[in-house]
Tab-separated table of C-alpha atoms in Angstrom:
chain	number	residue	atom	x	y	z
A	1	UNK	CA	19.325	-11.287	38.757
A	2	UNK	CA	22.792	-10.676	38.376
A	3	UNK	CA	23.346	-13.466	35.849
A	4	UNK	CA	26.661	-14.025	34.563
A	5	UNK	CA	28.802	-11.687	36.109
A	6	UNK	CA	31.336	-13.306	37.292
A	7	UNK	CA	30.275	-17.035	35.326
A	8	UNK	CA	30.868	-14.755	32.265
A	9	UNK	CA	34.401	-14.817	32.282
A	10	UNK	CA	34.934	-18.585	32.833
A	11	UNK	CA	31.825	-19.550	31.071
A	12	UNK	CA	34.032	-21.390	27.914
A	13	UNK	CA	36.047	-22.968	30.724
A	14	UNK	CA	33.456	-24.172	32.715
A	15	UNK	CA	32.105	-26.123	29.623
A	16	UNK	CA	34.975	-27.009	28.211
A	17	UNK	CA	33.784	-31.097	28.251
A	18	UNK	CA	31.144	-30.054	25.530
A	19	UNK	CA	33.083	-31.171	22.878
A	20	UNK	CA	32.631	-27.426	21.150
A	21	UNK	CA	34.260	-28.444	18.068
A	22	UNK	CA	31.642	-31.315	16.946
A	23	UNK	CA	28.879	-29.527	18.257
A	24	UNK	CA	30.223	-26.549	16.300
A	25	UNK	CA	30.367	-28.519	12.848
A	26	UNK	CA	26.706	-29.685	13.792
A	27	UNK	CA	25.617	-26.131	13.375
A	28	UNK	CA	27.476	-26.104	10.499
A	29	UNK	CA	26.306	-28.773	8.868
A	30	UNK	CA	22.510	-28.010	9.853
A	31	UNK	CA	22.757	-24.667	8.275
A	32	UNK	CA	24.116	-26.013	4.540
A	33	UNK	CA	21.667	-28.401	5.125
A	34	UNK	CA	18.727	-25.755	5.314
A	35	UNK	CA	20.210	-23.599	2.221
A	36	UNK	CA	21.240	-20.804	4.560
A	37	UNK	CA	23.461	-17.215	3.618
A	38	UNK	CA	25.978	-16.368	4.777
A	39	UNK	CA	25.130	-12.995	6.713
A	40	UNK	CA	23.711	-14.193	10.683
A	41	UNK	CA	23.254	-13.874	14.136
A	42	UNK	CA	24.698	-15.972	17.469
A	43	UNK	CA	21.546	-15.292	19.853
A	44	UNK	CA	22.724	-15.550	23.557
A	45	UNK	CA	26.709	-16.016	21.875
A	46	UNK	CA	27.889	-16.433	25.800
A	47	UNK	CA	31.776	-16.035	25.268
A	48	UNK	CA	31.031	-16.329	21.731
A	49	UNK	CA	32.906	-19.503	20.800
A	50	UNK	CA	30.246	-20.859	17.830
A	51	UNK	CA	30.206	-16.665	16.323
A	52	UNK	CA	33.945	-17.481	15.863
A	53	UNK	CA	33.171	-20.740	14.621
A	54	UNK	CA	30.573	-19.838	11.928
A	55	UNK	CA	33.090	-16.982	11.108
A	56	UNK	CA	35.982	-19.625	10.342
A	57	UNK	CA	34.117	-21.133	8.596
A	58	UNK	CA	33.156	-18.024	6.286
A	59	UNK	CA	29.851	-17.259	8.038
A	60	UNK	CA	29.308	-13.243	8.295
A	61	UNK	CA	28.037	-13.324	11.894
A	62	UNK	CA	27.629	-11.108	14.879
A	63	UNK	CA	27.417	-12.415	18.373
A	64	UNK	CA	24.216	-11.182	20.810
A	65	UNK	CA	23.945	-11.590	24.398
A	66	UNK	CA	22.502	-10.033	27.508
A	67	UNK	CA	25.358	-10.016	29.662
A	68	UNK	CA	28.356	-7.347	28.967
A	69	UNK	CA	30.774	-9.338	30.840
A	70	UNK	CA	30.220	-12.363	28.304
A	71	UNK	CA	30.821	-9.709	25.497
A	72	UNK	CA	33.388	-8.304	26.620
A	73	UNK	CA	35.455	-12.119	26.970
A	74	UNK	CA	33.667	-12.426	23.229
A	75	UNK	CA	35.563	-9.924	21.917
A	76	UNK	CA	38.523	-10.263	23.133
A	77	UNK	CA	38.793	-13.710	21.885
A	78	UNK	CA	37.461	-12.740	18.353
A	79	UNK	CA	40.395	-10.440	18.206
A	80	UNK	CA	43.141	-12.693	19.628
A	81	UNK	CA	42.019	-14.888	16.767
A	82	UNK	CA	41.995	-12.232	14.158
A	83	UNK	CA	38.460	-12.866	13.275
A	84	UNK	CA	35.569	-9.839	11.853
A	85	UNK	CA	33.377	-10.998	14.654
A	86	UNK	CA	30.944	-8.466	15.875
A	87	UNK	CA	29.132	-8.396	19.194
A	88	UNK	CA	26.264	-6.734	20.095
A	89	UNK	CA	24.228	-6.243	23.653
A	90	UNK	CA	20.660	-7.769	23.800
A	91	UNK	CA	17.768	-9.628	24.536
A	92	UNK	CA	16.037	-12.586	22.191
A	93	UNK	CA	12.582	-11.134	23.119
A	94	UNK	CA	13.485	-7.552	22.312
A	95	UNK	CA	15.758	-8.165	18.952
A	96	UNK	CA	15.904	-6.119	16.759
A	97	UNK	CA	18.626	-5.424	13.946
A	98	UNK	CA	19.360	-2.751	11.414
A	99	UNK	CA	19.095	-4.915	8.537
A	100	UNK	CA	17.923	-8.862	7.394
A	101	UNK	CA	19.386	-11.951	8.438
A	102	UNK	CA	19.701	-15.666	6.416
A	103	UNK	CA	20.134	-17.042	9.621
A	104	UNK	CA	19.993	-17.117	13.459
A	105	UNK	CA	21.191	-19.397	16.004
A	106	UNK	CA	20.597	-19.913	19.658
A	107	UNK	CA	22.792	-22.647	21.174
A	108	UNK	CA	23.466	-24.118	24.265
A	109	UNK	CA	20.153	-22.965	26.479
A	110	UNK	CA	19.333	-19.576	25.339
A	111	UNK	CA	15.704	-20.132	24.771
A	112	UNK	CA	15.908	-21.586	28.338
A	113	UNK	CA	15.652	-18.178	29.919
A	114	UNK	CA	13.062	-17.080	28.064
A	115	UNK	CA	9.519	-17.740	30.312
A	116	UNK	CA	6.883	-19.951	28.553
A	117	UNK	CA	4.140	-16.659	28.155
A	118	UNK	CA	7.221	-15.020	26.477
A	119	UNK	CA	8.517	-17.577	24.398
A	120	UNK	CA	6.421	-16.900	20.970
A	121	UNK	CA	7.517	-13.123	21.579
A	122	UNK	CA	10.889	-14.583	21.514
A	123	UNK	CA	10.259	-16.691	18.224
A	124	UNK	CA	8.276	-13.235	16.403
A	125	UNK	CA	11.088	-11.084	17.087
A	126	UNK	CA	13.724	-13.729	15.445
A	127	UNK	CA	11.297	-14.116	12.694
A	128	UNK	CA	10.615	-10.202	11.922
A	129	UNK	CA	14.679	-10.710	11.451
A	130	UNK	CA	15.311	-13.097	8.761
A	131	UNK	CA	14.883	-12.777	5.334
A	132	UNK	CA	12.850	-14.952	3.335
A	133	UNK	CA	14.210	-18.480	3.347
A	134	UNK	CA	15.642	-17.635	6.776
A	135	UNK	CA	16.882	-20.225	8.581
A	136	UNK	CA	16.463	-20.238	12.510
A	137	UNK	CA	18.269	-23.296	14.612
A	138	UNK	CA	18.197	-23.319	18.362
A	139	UNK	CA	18.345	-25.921	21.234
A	140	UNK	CA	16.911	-26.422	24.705
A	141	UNK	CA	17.647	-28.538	27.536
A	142	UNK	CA	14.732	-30.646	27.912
A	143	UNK	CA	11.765	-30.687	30.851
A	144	UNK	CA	13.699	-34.128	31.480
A	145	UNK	CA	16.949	-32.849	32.487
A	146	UNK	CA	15.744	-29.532	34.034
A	147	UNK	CA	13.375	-31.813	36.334
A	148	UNK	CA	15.273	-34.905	36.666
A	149	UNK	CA	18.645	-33.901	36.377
A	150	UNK	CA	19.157	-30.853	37.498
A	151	UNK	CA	16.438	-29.700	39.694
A	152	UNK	CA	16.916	-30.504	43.822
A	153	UNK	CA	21.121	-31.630	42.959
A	154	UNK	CA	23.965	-29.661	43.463
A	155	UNK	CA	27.188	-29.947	41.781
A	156	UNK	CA	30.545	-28.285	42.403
A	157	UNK	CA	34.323	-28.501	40.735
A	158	UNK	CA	37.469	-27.807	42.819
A	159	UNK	CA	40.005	-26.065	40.413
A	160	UNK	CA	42.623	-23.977	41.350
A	161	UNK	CA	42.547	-20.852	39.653
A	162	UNK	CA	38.234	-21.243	40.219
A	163	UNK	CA	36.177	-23.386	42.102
A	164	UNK	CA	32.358	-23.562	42.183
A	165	UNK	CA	29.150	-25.070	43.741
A	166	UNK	CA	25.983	-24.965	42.057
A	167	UNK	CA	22.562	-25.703	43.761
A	168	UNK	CA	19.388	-25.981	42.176
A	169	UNK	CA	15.976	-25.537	43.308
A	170	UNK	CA	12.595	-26.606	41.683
A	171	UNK	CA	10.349	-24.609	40.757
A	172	UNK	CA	6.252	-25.032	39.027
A	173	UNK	CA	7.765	-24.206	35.708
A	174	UNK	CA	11.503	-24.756	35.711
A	175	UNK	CA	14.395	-23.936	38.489
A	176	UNK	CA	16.229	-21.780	40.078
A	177	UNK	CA	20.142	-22.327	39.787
A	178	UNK	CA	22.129	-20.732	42.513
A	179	UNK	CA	25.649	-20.732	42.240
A	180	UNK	CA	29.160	-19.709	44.226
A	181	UNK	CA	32.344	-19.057	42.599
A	182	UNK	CA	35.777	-18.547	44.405
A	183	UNK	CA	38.034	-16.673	41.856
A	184	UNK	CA	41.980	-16.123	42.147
A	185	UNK	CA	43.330	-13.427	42.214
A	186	UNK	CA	46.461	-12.129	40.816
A	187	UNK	CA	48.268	-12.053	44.696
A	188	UNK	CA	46.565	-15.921	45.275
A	189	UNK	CA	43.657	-14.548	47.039
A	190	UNK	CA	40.441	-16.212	45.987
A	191	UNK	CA	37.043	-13.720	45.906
A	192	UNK	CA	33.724	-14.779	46.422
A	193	UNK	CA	30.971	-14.049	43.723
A	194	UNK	CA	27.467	-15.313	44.272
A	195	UNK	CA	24.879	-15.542	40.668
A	196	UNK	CA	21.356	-16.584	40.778
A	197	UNK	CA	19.772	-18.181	37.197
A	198	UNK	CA	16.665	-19.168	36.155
A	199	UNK	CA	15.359	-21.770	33.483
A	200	UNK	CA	12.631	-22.140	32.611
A	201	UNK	CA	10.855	-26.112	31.134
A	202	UNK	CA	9.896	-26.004	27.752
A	203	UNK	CA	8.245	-29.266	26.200
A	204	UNK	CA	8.750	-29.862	22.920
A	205	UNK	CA	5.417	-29.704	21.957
A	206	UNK	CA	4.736	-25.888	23.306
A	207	UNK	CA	7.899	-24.913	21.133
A	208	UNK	CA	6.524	-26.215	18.121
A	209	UNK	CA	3.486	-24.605	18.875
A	210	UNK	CA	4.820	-21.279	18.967
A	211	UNK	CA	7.416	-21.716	15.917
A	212	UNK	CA	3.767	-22.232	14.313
A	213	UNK	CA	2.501	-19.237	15.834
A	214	UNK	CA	5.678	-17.000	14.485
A	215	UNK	CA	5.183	-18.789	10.687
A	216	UNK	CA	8.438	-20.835	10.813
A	217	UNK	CA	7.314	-23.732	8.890
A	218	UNK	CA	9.905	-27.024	7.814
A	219	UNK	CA	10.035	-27.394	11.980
A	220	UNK	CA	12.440	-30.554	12.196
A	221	UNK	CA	13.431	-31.618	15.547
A	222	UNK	CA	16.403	-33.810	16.446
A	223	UNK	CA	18.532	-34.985	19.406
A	224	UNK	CA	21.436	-33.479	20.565
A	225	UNK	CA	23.954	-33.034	17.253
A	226	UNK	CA	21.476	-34.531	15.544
A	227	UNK	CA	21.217	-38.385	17.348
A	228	UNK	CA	17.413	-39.522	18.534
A	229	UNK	CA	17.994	-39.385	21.848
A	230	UNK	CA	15.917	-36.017	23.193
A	231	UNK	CA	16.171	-36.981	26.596
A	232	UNK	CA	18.552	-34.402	27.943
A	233	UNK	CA	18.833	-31.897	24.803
A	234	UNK	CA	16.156	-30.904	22.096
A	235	UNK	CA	17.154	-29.623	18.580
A	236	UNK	CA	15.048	-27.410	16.184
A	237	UNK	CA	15.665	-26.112	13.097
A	238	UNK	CA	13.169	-24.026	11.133
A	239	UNK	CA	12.943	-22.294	8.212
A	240	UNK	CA	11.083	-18.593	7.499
């Protein structure tokens, strides 16, 4: 799948209703919370706007992802902002670094690409990364919103430097996401790029089943930035 590609330079954009700043001081806050260092990782960083975050706010972190093109808008950013950020190409089932972490973080969906029989591969290779005391937060979209909300809807914005339409299909364990972006050009002329995604349904339960698995213990699971409401996004933060 040619996943971000062409999303990965408007990705920030594209989400730019997130409200990145309080969800930012949520993983802030959830990290002094848990007692974490200050030396981490951004798992699945995207255009890496919570790496630079956690580095203003005196975090020592480097940004992963999968896709080059997201690392590439990454660090560019980093370095318009004069920030130490460092990014680094890979995959949450495959991590590996060349020394400990205190912490690791994997916002906005990351663990949603990651298929259910790989998912406590995902949450061992995170663990074999921190040190002791570690502190691992992450979030997924819930079964709710990938079944209810997303799944057999499409959805679209008219801009005019891009414009987009997203369709979704179901599928037995999550959906398929298939989306169209018309990008301009510096002459005015728009070019067509075509991505396929896939995300996958995790319950809550199954997650905290495999945290188990891993040996994360102190699982505490919240709402999105931290409110009781699960329905659409599921937090967990876990300690090594």
């Amino acid at each position: 799948m040619n996943s971000y590609s062409a999303l990965g330079n408007w990705f920030e954009y594209l989400n730019r209703d997130c409200d990145y700043p309080a969800w930012s001081q949520y993983l802030i806050e959830r990290l002094a919370l848990f007692g974490a260092g200050r030396r981490g990782v951004d798992i699945g960083c995207g255009n890496g706007y919570f790496t630079r975050a956690l580095c203003r706010a005196g975090y020592e972190v480097a940004g992963i992802d999968i896709s080059p093109q997201m690392l590439n808008v990454a660090t560019a950013a980093a370095r318009r902002e004069g920030l130490p950020c460092e990014f680094l190409l890979g995959d949450i089932t495959k991590l590996k670094l060349t020394g400990k972490a205190d912490f690791a973080v994997a916002v906005n969906d990351c663990l949603n690409y990651v298929p259910p029989s790989k998912l406590k591969t995902a949450f061992a290779r995170v663990y074999a990364c921190l040190n002791r005391g570690g502190v691992f937060h992450f979030d997924i979209s819930s079964e709710y919103k990938l079944r209810r909300v997303i799944a057999d809807n499409m959805f679209g914005e008219d801009g005019e430097d891009i414009s987009y339409m997203w369709f979704n299909t179901p599928e037995p364990d999550g959906v398929t996401m298939e989306l169209t972006f018309f990008v301009r050009g510096a002459d005015g002329r728009y070019d067509r790029f075509d991505e396929t995604h896939r995300q996958y349904a995790h319950s809550e339960e199954a997650v905290s089943s495999a945290l188990a698995a891993a040996g994360f213990a102190r699982v505490c699971v919240q709402g999105h930035l931290g409110t009781d409401d699960k329905t659409q996004r599921i937090n967990f933060t876990c300690v090594k």
